[in-house]
mmCIF file of C-alpha atoms in Angstrom:
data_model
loop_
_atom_site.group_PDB
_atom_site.id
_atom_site.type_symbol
_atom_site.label_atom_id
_atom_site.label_comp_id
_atom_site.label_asym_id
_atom_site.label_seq_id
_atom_site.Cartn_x
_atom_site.Cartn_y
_atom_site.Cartn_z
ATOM 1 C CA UNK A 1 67.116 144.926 15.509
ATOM 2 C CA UNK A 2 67.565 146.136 11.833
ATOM 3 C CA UNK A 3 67.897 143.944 9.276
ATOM 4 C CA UNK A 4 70.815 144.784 8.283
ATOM 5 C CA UNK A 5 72.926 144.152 11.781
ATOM 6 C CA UNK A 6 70.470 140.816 11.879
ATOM 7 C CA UNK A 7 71.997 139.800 8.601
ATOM 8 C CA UNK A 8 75.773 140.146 9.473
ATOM 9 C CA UNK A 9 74.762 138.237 13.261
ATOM 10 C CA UNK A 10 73.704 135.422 11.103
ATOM 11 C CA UNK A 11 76.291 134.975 8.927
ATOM 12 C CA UNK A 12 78.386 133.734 12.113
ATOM 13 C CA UNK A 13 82.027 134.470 10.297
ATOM 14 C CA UNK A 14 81.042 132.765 7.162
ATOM 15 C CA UNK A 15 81.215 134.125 3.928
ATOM 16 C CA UNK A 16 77.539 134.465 2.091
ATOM 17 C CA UNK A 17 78.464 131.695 -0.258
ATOM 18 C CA UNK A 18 78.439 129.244 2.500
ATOM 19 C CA UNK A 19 75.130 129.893 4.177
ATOM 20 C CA UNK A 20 72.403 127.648 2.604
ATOM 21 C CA UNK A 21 69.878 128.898 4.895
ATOM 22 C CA UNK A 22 69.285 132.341 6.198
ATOM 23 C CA UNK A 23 66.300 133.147 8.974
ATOM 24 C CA UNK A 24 65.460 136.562 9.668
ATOM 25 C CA UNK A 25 62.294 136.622 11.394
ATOM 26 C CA UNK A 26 60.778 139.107 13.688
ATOM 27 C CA UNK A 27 63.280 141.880 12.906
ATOM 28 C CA UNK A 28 62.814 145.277 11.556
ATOM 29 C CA UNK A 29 62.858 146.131 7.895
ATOM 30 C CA UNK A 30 64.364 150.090 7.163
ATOM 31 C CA UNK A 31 60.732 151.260 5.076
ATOM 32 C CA UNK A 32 59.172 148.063 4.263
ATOM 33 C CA UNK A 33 62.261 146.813 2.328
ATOM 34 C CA UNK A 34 64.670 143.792 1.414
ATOM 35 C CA UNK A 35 68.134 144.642 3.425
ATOM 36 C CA UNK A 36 71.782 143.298 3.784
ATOM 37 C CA UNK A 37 70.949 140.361 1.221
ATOM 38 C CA UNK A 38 72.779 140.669 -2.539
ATOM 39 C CA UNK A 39 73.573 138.379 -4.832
ATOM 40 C CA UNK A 40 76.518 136.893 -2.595
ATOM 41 C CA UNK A 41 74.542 134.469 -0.626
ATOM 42 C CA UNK A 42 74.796 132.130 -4.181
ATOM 43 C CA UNK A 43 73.911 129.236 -2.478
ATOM 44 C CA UNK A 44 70.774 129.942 -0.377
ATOM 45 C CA UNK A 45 68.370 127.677 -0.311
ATOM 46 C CA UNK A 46 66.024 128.633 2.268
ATOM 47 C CA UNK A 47 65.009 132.686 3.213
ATOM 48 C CA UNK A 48 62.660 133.464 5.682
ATOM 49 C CA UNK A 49 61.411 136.901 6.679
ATOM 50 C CA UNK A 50 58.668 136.049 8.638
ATOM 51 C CA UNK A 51 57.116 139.353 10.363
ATOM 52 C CA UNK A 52 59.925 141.614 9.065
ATOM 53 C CA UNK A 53 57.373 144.935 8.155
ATOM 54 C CA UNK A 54 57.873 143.886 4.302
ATOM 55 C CA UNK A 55 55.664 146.030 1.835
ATOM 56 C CA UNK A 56 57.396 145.177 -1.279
ATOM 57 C CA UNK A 57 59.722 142.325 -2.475
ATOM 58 C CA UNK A 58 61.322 144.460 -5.029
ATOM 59 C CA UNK A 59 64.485 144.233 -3.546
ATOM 60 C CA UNK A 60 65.208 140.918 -3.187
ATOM 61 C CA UNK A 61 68.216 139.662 -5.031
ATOM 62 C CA UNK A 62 68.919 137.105 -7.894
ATOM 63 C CA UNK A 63 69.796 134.027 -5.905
ATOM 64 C CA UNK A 64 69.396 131.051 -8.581
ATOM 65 C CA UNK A 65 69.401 128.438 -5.934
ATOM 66 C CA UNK A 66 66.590 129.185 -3.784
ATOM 67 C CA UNK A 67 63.883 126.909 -2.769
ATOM 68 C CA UNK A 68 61.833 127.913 -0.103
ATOM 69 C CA UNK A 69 60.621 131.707 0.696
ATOM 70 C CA UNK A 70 58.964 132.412 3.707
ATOM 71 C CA UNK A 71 57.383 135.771 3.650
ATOM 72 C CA UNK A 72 54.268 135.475 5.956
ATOM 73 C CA UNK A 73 52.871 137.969 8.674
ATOM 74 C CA UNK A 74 54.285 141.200 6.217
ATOM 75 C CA UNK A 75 51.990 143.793 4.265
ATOM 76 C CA UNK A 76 52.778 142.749 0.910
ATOM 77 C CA UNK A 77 50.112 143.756 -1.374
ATOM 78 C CA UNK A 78 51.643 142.843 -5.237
ATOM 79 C CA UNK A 79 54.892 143.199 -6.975
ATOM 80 C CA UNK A 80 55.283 139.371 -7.335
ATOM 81 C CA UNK A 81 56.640 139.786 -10.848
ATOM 82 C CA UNK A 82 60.293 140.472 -9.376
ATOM 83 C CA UNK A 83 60.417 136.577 -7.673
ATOM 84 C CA UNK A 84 59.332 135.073 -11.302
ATOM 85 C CA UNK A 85 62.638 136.983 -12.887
ATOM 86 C CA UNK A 86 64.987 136.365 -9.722
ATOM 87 C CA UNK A 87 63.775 132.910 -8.126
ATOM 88 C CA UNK A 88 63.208 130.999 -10.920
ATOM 89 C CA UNK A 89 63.783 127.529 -8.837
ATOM 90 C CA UNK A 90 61.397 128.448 -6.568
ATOM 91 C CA UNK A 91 59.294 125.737 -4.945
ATOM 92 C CA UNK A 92 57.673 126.812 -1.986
ATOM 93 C CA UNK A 93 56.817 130.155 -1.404
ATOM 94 C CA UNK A 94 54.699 131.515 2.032
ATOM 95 C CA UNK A 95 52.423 134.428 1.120
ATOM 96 C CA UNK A 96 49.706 134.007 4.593
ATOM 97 C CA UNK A 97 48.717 136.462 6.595
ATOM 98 C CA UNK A 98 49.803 139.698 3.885
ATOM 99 C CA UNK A 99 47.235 141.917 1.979
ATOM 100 C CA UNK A 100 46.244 139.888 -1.218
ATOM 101 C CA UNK A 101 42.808 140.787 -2.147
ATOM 102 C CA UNK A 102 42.693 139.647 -6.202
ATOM 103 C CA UNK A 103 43.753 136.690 -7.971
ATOM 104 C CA UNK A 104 44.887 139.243 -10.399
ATOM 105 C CA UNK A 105 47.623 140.139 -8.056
ATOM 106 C CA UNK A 106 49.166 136.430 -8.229
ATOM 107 C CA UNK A 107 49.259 135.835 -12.192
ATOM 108 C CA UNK A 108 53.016 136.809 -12.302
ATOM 109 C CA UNK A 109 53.480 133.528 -9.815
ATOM 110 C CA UNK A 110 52.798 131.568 -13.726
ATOM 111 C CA UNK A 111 56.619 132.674 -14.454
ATOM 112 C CA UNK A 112 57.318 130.301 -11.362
ATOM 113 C CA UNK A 113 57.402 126.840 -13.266
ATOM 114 C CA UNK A 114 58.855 125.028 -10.231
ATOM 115 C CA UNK A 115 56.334 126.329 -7.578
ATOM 116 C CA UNK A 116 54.961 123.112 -5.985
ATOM 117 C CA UNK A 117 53.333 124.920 -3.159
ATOM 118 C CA UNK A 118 51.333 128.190 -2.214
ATOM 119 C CA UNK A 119 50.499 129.598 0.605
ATOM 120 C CA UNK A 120 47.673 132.197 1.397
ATOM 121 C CA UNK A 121 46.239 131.832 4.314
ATOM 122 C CA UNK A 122 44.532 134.450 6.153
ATOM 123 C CA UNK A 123 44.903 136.618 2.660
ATOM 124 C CA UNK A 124 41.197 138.633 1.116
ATOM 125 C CA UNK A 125 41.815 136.683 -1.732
ATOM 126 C CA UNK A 126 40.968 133.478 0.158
ATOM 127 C CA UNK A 127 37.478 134.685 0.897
ATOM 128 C CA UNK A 128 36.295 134.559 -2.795
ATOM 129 C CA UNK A 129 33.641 131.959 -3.399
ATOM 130 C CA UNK A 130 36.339 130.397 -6.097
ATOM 131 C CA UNK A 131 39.467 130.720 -4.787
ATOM 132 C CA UNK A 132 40.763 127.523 -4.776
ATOM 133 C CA UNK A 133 39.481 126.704 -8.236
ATOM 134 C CA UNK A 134 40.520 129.494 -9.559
ATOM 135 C CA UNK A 135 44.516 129.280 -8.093
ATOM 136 C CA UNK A 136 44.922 126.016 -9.238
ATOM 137 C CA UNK A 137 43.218 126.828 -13.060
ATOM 138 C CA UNK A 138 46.020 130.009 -12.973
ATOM 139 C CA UNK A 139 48.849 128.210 -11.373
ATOM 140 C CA UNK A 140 48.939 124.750 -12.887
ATOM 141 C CA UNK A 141 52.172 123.776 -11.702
ATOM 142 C CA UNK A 142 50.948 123.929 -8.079
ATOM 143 C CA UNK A 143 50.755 120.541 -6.083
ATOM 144 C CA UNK A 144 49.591 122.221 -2.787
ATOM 145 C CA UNK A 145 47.330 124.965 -1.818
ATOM 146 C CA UNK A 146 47.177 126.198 1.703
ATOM 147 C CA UNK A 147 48.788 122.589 2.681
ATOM 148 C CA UNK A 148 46.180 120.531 0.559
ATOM 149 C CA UNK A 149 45.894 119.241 -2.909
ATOM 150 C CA UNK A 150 43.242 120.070 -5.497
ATOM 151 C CA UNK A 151 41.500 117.286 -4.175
ATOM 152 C CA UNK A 152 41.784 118.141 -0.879
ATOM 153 C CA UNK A 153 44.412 116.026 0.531
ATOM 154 C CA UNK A 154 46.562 117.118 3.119
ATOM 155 C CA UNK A 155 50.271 117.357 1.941
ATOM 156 C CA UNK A 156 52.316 115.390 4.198
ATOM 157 C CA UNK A 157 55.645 117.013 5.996
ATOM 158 C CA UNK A 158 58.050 116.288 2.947
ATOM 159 C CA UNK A 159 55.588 117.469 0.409
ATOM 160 C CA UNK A 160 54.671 120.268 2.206
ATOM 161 C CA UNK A 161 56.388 123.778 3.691
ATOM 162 C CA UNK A 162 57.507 122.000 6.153
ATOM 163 C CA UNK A 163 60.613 120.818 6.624
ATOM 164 C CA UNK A 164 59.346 117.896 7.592
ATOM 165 C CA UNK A 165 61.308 114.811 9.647
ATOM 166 C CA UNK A 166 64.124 113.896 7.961
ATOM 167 C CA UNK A 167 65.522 110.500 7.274
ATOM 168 C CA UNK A 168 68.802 110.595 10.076
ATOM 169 C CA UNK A 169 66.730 111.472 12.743
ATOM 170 C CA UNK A 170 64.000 108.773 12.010
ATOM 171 C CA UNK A 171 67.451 106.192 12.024
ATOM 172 C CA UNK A 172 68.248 107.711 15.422
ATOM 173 C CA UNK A 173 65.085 107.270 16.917
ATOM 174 C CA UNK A 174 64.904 103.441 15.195
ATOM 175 C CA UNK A 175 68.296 103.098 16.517
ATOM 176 C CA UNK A 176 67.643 104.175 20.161
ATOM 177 C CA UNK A 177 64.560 102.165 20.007
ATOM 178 C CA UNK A 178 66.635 99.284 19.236
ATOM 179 C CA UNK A 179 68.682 99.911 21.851
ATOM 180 C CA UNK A 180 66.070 99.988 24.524
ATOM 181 C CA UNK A 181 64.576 96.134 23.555
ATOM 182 C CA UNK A 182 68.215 94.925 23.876
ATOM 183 C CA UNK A 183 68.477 96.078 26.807
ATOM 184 C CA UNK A 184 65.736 94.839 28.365
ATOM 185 C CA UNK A 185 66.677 91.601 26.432
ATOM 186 C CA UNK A 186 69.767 91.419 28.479
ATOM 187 C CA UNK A 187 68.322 92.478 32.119
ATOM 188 C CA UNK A 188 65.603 89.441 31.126
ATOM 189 C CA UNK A 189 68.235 86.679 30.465
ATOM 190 C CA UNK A 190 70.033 88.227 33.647
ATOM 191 C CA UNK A 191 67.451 87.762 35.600
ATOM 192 C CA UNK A 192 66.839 84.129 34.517
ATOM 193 C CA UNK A 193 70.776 83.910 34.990
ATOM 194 C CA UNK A 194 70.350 84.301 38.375
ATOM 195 C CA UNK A 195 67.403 82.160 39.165
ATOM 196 C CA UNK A 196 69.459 79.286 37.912
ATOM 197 C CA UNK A 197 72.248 80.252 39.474
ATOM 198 C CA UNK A 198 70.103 80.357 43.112
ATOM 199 C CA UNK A 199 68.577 77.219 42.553
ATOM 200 C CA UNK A 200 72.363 75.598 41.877
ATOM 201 C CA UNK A 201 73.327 77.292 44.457
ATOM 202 C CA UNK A 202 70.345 75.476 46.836
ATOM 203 C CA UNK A 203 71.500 72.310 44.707
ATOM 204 C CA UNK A 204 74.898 72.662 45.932
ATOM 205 C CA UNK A 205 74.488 73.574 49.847
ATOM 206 C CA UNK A 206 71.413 70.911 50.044
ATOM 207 C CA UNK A 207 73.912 68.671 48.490
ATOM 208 C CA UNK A 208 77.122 69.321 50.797
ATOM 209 C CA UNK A 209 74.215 68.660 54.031
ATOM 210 C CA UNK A 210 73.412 65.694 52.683
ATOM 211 C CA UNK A 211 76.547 64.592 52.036
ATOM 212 C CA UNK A 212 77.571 65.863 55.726
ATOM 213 C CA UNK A 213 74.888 63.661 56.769
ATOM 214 C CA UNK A 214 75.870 60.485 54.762
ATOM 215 C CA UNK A 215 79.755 60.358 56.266
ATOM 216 C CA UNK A 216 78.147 60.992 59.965
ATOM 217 C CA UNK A 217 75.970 57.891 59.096
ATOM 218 C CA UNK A 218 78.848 55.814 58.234
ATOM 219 C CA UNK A 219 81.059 57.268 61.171
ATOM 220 C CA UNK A 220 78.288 55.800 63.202
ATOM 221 C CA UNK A 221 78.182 52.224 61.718
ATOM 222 C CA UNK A 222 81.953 52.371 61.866
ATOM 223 C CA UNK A 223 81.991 52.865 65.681
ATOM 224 C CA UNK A 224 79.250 50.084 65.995
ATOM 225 C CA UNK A 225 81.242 47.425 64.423
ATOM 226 C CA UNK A 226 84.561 48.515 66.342
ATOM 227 C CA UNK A 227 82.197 48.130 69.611
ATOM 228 C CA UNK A 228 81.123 44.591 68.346
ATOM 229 C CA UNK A 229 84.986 43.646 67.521
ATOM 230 C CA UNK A 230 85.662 44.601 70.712
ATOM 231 C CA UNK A 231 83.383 42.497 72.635
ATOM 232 C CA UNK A 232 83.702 39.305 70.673
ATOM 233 C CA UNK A 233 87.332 37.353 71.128
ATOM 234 C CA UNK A 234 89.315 37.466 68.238
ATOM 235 C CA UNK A 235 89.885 34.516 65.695
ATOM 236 C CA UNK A 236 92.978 31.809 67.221
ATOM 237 C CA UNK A 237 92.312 33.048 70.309
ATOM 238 C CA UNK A 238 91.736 31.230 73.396
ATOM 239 C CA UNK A 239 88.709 32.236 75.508
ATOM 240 C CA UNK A 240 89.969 32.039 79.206
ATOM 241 C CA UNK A 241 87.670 30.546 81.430
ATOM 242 C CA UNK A 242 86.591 31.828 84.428
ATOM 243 C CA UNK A 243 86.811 30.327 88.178
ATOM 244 C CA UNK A 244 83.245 29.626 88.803
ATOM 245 C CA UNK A 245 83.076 27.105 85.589
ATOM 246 C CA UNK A 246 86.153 25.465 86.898
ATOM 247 C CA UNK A 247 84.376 24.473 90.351
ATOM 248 C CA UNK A 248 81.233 23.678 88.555
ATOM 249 C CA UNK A 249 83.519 20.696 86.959
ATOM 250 C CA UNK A 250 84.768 19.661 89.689
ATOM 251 C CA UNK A 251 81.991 19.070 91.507
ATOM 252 C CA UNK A 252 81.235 16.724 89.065
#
């Protein structure tokens, strides 16, 4: 796909003012050059033409509010002097994998007093004995060098090209975390819900039996002592005598 016709998909019905970020990777450039992009896009921010068949940047427009270039896997060989004059908020700018060979070839990058980071890698010009010395002595401004300070610390993902993890997805991620320990906070305290809730249960049933057992016990001594009332005469009550203690006395 051409440029071009890339460049119109991507702008999804909005107006170039309204895009902030515009990627254009892997498609075809008409003779190594910048297409479809003009001044319009006023609030860009971000531009990548990442394996595009770029040999010269002269055509890029004057977009004031651009940050971050990504221009890696092209044959760009020089002509930098055209980003000093048009990008002049530039900050990170992707050069690897193009056909730098001198350090010559990157002076007009002094024009650049926002560039924080440079990238070069698999460029000549990283295979002089000096390189890194000598980038950092040309382009003072520079923070990062091929991802790593002049000290050789690794930039982290905010400092760096990268765009890094940004701060609402590390809340979402705190947040689901969150989530996930109050939930098991809830199936724990569940759980112990229901052991209590078994052993009252136990309580109650081992209760009821022995409270079953209890009234049977006094159903029992209740029959016993009607049994006993019934075999012993009741108080004012004459016992009757029987025949065979009346002849007894009168024998005597």
């Amino acid at each position: 796909m051409d440029m071009k016709k890339r460049v119109s998909l991507e702008l999804r019905h909005r107006s170039p003012a309204e895009v902030q970020e515009l990627v254009l990777d892997n498609c075809r450039s008409s003779e190594g050059k910048i297409e479809g992009i003009t001044e319009e896009f006023s609030n860009l921010e971000l531009l990548s033409l990442i394996n595009v068949g770029l040999t010269s940047v002269a055509d890029i427009p004057k977009l004031d509010k651009l940050k971050k270039l990504e221009l890696s896997d092209n044959r760009i060989s020089g002509g930098l002097e055209v980003l000093a004059e048009r990008l002049v908020n530039l900050t990170h700018l992707n050069l690897s994998g193009n056909k730098f060979k001198d350090i010559s070839t990157l002076e007009p990058l002094k024009k650049l007093p926002q560039l924080k980071s440079l990238d070069l890698f698999n460029c000549e010009v990283t295979n002089l004995g000096d390189y890194r010395d000598s980038i950092f002595t040309l382009l003072p401004q520079l923070t990062y060098l091929d991802g790593y300070d002049v000290e050789d610390c690794e930039a982290s993902d905010s400092d760096g090209e990268g765009d890094g993890v940004d701060d609402e997805e590390v809340e979402s991620e705190e947040f689901w975390e969150e989530e996930e320990e109050d939930e098991e906070e809830v199936v724990a305290e569940e759980d112990h819900d229901d052991d209590d809730s078994g052993d009252d249960e136990d309580g109650g049933v081992n209760g009821e039996v022995d409270s079953e057992e209890d009234d049977e016990d006094d159903e029992d001594e209740d029959d016993e002592e009607d049994n006993d009332e019934d075999s012993s005469p009741a108080k004012g009550q004459k016992r009757k005598r029987d025949p065979e203690d009346e002849d007894d006395e009168d024998d005597e």
